[in-house]
PDB file of C-alpha atoms in Angstrom:
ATOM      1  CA  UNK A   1     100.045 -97.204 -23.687  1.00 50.00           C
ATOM      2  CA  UNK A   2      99.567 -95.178 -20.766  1.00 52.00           C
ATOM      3  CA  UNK A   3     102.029 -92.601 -19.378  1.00 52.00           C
ATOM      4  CA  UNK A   4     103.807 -93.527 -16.450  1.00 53.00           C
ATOM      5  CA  UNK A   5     105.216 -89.252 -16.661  1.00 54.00           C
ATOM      6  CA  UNK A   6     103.901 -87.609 -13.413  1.00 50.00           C
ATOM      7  CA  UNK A   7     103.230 -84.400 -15.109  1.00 49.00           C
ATOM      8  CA  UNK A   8     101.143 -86.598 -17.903  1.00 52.00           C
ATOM      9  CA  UNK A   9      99.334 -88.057 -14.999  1.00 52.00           C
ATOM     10  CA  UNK A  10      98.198 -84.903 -13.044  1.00 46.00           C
ATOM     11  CA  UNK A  11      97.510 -83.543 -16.360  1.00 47.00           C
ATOM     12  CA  UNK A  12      94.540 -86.666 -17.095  1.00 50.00           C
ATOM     13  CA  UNK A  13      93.452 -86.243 -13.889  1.00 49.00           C
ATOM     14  CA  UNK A  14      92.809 -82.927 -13.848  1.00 47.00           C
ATOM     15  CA  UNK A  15      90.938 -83.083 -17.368  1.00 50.00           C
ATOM     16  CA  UNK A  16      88.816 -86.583 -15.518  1.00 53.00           C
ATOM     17  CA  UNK A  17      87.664 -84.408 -12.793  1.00 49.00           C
ATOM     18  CA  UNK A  18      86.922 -81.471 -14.543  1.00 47.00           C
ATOM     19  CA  UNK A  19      84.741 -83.433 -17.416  1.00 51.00           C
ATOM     20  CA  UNK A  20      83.045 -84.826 -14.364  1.00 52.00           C
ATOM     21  CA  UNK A  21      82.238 -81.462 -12.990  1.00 47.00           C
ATOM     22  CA  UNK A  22      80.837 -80.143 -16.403  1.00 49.00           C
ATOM     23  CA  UNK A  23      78.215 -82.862 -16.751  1.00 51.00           C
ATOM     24  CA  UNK A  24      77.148 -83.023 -13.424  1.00 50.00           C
ATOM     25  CA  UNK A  25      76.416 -78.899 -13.812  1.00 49.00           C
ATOM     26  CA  UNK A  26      74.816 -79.618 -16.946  1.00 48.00           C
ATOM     27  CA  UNK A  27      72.806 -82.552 -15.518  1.00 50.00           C
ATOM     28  CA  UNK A  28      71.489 -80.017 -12.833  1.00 51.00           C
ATOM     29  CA  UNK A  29      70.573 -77.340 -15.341  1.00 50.00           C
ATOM     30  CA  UNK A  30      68.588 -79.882 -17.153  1.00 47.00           C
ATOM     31  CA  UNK A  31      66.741 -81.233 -13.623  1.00 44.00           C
ATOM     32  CA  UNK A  32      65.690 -77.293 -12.760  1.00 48.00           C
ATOM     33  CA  UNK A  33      64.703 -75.845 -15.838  1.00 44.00           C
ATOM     34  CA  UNK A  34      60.705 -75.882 -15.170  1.00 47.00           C
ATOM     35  CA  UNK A  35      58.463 -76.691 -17.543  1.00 45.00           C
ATOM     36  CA  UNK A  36      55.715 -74.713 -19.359  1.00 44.00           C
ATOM     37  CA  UNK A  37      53.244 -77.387 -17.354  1.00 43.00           C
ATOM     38  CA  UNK A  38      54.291 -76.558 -14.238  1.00 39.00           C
ATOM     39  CA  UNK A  39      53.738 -72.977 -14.120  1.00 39.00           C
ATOM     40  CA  UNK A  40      50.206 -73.817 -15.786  1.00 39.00           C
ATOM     41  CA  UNK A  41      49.283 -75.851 -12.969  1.00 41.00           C
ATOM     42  CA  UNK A  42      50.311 -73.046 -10.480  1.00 43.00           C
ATOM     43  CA  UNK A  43      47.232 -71.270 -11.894  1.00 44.00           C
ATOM     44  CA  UNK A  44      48.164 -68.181 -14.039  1.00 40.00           C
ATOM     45  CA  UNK A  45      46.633 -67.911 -17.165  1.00 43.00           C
ATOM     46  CA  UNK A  46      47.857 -69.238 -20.162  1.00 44.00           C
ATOM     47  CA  UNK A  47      49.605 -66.131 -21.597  1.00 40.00           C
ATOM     48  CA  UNK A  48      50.953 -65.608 -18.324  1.00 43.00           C
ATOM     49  CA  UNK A  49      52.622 -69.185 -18.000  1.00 41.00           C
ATOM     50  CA  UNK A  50      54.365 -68.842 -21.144  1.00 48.00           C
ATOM     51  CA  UNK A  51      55.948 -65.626 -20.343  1.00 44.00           C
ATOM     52  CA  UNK A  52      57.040 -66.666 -17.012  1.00 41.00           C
ATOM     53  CA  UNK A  53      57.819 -70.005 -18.203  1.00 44.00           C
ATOM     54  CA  UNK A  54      59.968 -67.948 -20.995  1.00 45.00           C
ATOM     55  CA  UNK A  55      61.899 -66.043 -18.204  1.00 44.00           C
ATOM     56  CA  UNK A  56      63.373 -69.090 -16.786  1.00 41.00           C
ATOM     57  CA  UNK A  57      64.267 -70.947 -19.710  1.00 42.00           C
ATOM     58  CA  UNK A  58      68.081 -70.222 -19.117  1.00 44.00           C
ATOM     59  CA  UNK A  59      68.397 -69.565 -15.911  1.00 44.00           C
ATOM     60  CA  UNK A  60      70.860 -72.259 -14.383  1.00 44.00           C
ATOM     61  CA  UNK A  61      72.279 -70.783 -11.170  1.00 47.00           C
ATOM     62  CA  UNK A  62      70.608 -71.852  -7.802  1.00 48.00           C
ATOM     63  CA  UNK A  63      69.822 -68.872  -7.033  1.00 47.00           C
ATOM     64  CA  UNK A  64      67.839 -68.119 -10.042  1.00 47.00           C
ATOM     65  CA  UNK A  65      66.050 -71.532  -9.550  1.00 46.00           C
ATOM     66  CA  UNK A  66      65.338 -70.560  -6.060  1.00 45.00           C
ATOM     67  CA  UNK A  67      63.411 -67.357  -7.854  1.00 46.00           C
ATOM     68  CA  UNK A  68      61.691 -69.637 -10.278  1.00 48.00           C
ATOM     69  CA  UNK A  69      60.094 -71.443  -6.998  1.00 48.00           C
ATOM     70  CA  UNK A  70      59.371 -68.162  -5.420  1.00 48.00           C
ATOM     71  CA  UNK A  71      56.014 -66.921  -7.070  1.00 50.00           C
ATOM     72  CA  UNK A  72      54.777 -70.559  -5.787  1.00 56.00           C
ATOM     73  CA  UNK A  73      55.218 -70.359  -2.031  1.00 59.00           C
ATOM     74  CA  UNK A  74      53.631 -66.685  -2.739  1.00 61.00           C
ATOM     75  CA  UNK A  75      50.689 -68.009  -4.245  1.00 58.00           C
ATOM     76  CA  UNK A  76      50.028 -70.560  -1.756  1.00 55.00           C
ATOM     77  CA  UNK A  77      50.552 -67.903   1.182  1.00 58.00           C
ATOM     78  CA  UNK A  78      48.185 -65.944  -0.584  1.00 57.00           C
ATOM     79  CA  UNK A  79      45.922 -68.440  -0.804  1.00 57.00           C
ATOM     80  CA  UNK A  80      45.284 -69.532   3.012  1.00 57.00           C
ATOM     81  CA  UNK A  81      45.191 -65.722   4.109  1.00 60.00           C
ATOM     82  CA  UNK A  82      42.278 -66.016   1.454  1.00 54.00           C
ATOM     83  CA  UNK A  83      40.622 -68.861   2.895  1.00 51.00           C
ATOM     84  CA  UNK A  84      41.206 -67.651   6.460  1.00 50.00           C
ATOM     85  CA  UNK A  85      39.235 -64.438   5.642  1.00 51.00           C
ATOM     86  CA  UNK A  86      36.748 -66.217   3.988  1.00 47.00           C
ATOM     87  CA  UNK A  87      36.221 -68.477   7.110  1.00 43.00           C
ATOM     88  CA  UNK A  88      35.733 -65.161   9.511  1.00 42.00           C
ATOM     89  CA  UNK A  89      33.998 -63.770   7.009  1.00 43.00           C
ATOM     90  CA  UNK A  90      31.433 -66.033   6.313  1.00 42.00           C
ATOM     91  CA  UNK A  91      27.887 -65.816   7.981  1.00 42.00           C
ATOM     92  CA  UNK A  92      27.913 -67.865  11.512  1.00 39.00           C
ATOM     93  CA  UNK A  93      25.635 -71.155  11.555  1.00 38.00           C
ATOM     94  CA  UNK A  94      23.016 -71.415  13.965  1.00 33.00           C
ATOM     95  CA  UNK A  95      25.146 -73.525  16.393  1.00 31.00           C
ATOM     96  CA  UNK A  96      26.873 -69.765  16.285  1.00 31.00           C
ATOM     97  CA  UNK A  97      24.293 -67.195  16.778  1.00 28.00           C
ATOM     98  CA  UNK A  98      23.607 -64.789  19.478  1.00 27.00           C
ATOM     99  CA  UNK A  99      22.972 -65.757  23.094  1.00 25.00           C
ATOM    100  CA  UNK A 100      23.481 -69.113  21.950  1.00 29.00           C
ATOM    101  CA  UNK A 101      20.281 -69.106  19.860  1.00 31.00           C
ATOM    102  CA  UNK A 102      19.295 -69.814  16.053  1.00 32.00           C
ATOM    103  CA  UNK A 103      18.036 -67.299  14.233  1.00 34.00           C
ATOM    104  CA  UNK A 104      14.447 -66.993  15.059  1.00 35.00           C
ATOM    105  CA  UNK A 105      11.442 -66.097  12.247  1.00 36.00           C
ATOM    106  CA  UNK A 106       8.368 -63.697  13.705  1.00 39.00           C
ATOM    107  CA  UNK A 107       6.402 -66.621  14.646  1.00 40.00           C
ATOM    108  CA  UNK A 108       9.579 -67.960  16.809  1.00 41.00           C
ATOM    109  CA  UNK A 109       9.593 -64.611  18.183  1.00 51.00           C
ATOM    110  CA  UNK A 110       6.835 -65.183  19.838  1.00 49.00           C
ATOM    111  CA  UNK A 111       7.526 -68.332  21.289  1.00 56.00           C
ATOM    112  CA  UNK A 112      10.531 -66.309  23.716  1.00 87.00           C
ATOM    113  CA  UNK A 113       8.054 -63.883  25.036  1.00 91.00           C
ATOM    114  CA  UNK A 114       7.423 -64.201  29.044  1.00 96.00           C
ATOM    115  CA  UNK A 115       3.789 -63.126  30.045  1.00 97.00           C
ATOM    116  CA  UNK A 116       3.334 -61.359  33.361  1.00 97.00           C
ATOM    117  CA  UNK A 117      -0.037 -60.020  35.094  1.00 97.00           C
ATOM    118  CA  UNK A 118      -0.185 -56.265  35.445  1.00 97.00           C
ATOM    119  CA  UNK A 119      -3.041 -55.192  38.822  1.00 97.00           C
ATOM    120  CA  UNK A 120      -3.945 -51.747  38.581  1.00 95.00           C
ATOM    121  CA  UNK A 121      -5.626 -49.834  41.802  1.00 92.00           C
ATOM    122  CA  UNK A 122      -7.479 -47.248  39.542  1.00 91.00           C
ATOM    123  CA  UNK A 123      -6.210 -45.038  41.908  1.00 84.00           C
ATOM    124  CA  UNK A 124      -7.408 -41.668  42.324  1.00 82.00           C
ATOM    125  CA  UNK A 125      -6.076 -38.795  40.233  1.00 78.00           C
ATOM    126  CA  UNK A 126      -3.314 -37.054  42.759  1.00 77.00           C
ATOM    127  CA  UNK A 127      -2.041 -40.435  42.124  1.00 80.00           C
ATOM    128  CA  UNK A 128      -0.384 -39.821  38.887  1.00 83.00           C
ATOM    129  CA  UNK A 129       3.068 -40.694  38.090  1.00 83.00           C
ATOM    130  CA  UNK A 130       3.552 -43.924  40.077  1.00 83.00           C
ATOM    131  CA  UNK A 131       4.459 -47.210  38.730  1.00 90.00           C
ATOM    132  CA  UNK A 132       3.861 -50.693  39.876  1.00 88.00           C
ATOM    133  CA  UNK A 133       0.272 -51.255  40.480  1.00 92.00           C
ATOM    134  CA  UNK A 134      -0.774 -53.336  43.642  1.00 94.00           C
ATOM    135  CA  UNK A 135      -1.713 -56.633  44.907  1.00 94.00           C
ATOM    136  CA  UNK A 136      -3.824 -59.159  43.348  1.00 94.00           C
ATOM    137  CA  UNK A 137      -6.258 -58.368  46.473  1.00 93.00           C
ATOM    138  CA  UNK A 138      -6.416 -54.782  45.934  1.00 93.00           C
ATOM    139  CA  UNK A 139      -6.499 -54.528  41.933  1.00 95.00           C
ATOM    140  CA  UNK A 140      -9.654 -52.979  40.470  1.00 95.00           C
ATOM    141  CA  UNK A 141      -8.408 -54.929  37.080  1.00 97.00           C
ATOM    142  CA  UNK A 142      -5.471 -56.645  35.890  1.00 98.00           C
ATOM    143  CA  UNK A 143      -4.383 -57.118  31.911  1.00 98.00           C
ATOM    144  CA  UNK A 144      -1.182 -59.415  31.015  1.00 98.00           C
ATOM    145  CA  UNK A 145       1.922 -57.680  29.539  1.00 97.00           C
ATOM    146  CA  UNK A 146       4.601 -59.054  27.464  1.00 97.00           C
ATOM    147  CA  UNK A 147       7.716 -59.246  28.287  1.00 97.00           C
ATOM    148  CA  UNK A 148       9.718 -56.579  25.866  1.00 97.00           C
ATOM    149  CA  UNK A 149       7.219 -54.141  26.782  1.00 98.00           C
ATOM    150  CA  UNK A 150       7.716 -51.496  29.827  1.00 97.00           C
ATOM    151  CA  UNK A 151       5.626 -49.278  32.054  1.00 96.00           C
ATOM    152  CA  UNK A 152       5.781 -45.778  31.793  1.00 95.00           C
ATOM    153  CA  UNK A 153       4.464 -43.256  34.176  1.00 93.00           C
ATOM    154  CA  UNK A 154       1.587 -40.875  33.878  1.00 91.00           C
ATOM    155  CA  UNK A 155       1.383 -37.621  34.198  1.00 91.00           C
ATOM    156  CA  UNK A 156      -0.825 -35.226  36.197  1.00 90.00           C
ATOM    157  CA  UNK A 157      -2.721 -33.940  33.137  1.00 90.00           C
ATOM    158  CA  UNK A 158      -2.680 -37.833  31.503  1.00 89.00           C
ATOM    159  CA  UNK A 159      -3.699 -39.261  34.714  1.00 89.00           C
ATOM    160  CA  UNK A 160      -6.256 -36.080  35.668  1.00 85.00           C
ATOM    161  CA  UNK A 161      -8.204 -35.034  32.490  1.00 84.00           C
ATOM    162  CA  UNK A 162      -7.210 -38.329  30.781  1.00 88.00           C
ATOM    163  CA  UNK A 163      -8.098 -40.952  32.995  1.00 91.00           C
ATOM    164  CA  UNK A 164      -4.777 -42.812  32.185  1.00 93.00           C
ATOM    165  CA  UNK A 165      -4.283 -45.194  35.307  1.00 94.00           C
ATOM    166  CA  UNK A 166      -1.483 -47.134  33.460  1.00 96.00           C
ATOM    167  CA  UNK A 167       0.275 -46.903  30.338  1.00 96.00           C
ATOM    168  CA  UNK A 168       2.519 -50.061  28.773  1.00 97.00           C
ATOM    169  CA  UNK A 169       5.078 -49.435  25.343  1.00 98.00           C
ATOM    170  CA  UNK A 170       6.905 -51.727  23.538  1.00 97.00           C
ATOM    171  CA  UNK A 171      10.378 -51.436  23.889  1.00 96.00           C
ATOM    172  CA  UNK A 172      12.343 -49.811  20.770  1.00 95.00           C
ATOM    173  CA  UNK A 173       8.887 -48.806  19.061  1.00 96.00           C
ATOM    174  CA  UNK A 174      10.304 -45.058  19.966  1.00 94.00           C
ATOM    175  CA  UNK A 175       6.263 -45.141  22.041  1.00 93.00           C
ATOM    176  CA  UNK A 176       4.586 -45.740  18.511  1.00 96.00           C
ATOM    177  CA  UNK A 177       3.240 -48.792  19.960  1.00 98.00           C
ATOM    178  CA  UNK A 178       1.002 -48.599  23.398  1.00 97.00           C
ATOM    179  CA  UNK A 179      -1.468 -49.993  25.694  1.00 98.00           C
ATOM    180  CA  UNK A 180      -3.689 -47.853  28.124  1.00 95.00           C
ATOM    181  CA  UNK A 181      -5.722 -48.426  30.895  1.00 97.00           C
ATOM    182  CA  UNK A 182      -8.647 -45.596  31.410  1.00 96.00           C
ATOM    183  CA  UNK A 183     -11.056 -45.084  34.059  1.00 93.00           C
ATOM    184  CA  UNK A 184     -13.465 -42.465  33.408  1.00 91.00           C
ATOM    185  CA  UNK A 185     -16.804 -41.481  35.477  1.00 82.00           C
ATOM    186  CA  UNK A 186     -19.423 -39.841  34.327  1.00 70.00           C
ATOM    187  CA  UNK A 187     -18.886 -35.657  33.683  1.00 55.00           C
ATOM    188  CA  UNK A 188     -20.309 -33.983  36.203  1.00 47.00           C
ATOM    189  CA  UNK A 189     -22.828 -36.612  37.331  1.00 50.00           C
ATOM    190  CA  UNK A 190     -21.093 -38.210  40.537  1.00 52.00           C
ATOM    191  CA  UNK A 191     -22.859 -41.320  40.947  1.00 52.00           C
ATOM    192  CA  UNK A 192     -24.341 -42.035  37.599  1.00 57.00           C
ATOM    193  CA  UNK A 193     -23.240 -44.713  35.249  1.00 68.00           C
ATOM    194  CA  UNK A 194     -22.429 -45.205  32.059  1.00 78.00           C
ATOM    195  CA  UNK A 195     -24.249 -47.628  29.934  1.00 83.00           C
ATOM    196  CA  UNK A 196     -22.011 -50.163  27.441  1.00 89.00           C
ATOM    197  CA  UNK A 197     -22.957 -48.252  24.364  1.00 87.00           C
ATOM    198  CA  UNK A 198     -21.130 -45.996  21.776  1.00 89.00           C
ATOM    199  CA  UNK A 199     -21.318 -43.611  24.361  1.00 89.00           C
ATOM    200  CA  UNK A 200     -18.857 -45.273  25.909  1.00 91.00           C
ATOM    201  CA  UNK A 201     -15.939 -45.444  23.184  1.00 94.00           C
ATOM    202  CA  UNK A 202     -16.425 -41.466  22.317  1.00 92.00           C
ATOM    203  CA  UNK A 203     -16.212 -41.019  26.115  1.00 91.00           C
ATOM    204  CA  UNK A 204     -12.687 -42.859  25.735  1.00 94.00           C
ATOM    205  CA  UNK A 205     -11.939 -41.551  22.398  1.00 94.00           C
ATOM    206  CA  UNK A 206     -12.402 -37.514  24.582  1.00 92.00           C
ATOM    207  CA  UNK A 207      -9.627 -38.656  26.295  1.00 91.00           C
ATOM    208  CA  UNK A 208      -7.241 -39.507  23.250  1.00 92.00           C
ATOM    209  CA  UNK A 209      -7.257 -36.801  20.179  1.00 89.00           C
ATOM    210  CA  UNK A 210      -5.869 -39.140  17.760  1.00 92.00           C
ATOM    211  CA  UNK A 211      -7.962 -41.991  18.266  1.00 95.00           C
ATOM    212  CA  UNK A 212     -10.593 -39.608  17.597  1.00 94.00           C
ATOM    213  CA  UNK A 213      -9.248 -38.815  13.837  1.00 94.00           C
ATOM    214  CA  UNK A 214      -9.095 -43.055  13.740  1.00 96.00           C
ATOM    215  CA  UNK A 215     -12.493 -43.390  14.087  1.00 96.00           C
ATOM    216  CA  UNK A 216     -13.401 -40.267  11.891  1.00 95.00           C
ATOM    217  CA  UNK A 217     -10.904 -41.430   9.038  1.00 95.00           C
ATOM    218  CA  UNK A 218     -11.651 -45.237   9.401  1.00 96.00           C
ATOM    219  CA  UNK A 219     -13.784 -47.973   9.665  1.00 97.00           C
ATOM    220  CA  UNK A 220     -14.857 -49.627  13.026  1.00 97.00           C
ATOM    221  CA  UNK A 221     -16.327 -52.891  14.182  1.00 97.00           C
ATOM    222  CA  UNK A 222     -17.500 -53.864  17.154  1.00 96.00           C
ATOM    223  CA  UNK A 223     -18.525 -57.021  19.173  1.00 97.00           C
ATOM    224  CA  UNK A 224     -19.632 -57.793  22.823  1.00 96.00           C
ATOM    225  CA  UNK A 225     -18.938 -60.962  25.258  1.00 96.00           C
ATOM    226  CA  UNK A 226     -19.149 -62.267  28.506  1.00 96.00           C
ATOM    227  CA  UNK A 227     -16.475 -63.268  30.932  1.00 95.00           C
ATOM    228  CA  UNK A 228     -17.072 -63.906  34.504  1.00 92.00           C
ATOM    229  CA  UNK A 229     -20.894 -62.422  34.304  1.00 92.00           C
ATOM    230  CA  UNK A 230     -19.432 -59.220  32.740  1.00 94.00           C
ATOM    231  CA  UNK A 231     -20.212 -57.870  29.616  1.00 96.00           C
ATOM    232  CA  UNK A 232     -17.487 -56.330  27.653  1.00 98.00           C
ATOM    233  CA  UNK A 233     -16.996 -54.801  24.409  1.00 97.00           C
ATOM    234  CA  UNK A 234     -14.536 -54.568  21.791  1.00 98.00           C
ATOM    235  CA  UNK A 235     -14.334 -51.994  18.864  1.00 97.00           C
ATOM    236  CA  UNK A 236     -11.602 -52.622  16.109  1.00 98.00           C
ATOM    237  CA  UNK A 237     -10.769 -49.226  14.535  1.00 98.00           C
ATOM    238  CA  UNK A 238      -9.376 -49.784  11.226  1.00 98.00           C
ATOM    239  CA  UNK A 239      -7.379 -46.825  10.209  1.00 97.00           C
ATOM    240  CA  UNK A 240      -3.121 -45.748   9.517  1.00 96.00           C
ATOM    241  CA  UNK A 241      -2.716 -46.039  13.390  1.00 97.00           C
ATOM    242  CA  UNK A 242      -5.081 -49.268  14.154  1.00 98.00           C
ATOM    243  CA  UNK A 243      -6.638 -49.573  17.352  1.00 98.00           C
ATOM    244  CA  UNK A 244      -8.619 -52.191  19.689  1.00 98.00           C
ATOM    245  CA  UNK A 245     -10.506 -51.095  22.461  1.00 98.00           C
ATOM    246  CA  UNK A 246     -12.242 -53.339  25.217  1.00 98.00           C
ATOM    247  CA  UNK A 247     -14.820 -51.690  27.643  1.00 97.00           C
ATOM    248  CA  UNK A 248     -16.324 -53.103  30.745  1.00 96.00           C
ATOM    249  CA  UNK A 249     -19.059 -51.122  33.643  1.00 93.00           C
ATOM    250  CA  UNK A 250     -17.736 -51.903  36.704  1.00 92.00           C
ATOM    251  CA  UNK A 251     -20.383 -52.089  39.411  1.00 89.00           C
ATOM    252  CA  UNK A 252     -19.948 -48.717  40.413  1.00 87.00           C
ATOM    253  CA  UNK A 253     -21.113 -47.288  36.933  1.00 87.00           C
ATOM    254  CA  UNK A 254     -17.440 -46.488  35.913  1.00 90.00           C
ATOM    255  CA  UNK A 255     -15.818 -46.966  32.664  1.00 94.00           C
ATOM    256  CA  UNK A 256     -12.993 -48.806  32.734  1.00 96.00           C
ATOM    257  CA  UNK A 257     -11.155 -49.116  28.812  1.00 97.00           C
ATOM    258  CA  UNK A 258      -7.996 -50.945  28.047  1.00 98.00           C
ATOM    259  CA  UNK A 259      -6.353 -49.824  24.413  1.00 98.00           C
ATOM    260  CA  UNK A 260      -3.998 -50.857  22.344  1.00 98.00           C
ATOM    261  CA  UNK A 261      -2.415 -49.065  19.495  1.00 98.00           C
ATOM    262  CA  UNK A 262       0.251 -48.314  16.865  1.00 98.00           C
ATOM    263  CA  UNK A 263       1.038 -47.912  13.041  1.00 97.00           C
ATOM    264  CA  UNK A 264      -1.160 -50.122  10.956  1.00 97.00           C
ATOM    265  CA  UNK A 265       1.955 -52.006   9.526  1.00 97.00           C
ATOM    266  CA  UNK A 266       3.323 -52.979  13.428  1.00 97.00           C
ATOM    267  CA  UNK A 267      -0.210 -53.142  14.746  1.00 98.00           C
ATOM    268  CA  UNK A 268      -0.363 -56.428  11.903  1.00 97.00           C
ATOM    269  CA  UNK A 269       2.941 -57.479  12.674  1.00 97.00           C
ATOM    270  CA  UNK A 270       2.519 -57.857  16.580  1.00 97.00           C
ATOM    271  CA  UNK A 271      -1.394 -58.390  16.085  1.00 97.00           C
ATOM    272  CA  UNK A 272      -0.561 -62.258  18.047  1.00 96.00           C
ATOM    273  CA  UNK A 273       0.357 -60.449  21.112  1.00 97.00           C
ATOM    274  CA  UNK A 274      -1.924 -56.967  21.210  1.00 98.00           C
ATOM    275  CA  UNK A 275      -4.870 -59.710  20.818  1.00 98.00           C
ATOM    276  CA  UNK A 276      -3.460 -61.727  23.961  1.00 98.00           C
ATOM    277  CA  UNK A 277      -3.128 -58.404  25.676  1.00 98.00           C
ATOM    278  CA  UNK A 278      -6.741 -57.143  24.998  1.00 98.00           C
ATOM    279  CA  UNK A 279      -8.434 -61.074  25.918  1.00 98.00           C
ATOM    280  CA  UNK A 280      -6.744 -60.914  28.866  1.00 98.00           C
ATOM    281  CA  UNK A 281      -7.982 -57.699  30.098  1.00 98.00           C
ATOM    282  CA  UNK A 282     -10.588 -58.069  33.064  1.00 97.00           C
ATOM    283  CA  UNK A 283     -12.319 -55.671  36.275  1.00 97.00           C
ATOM    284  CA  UNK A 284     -13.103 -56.917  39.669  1.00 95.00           C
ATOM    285  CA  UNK A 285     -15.513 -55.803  41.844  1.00 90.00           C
ATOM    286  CA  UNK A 286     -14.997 -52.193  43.556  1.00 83.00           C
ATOM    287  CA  UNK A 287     -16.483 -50.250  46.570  1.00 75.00           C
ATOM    288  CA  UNK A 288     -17.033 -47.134  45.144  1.00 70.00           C
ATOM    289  CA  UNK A 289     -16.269 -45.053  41.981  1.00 64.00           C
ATOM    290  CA  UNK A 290     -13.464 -43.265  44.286  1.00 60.00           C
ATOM    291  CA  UNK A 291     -12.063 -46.180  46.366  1.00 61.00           C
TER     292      UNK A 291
END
């Protein structure tokens, strides 16, 4: 029978509620105890997961269960910075490349080249160190030139003992790879011609030492043609600095060679556009050897 005392009464209740309050703290214990598993699937190794699952065995406060968590939101933070560095990090596509471009190969290289036409007067020697050429009307000879190359001026001795008229380099080739344009007359004998001959290339090889030491050290080939009822030739000198070298007479009797050169390796690599520079090459008619 039950008591009907007040002091029996506040006595059971006090034991009710504090029964309740020990299973429902045991009951959360038992819901935030992790598991072994869990910790496994955060991705430690296996030694690893049991020692940290060991740590938190009794814990049963909720602030150690907070700490349990902990090493989790770590591990995910740690993994988006990774994936965020990996994303700058990683090479851009071509949708991303410079100047809005894919990467090109060599042979697309060529394909972004611009072509201009170069006139030269063949201007006499006081002339040296200008830049430009003249008109279409005026030019003695013309030769096209590639974009990524630039013009550099001559000087008096290039110009006066050399015969340079007009000198082309590649841009960042540090001037390993040219183009010339020489006009040469004949040594002492104003008026007389030369003749399309061998002659003719040692008269141009005078004017440049090294190609000299090309021609002595390699091997050279030759061929003639005929463009516009002139006949031209073309020597190929095969040595560590390559060369090709087209000669025409112009009707005056004056030797007018365009040259290309550089390191064997470049001369192969760029051989594409040195060969479009040297078929272009052409002379028009002139008045005299001086005008």
């Amino acid at each position: 029978r039950a008591s009907t005392n007040p002091i029996d009464m506040a006595h059971a209740s006090t034991t009710s509620t504090f029964t309740t309050l020990h299973a429902a703290a045991v009951a959360r214990r038992t819901v935030r105890t992790p598991s072994a598993p869990v910790v496994a699937h955060r991705g430690a190794s296996t030694v690893a997961a049991r020692a940290f699952s060991s740590s938190i065995v009794d814990r049963s406060s909720d602030d150690e269960a907070s700490a349990a968590h902990a090493p989790t939101r770590r591990t995910a933070l740690a993994s988006m910075m990774a994936l965020s560095a990996a994303a700058v990090l990683t090479p851009a596509g071509a949708s991303h490349a410079a100047y809005g471009a894919a990467p090109t190969s060599a042979a697309d290289d060529d394909e972004e080249i611009t072509w201009s036409v170069f006139y030269g007067a063949a201007a006499p020697p006081a002339t040296y160190g200008s830049l430009g050429g003249t008109t279409k009307s005026a030019a003695k000879y013309s030769y096209d030139v590639a974009s990524n190359w630039k013009e550099e001026p001559t000087t008096k001795v290039e110009k006066g003992s050399g015969g340079q008229d007009s000198r082309w380099v590649k841009r960042g080739s540090r001037g390993e790879e040219k183009a010339y344009l020489l006009t040469l007359n004949p040594a002492g004998q104003d008026g007389a011609s030369f003749e399309l001959t061998e002659a003719a290339l040692q008269a141009v090889a005078g004017a440049l030492s090294e190609m000299q030491d090309a021609i002595a050290s390699g091997r050279v080939t030759s061929s003639k043609s005929t463009e516009d009822g002139r006949t031209y030739a073309t020597y190929n000198i095969d040595s560590d600095r390559k060369y090709t070298v087209k000669i025409a007479i112009d009707n005056t009797g004056r030797i007018f060679a365009f040259v290309v050169t550089a390191p064997a390796s470049q001369f192969n690599k760029d051989k594409k556009v040195l060969d479009r520079m040297v078929s272009s090459f052409k002379i028009y008619t002139s008045v005299s050897q001086f005008v």
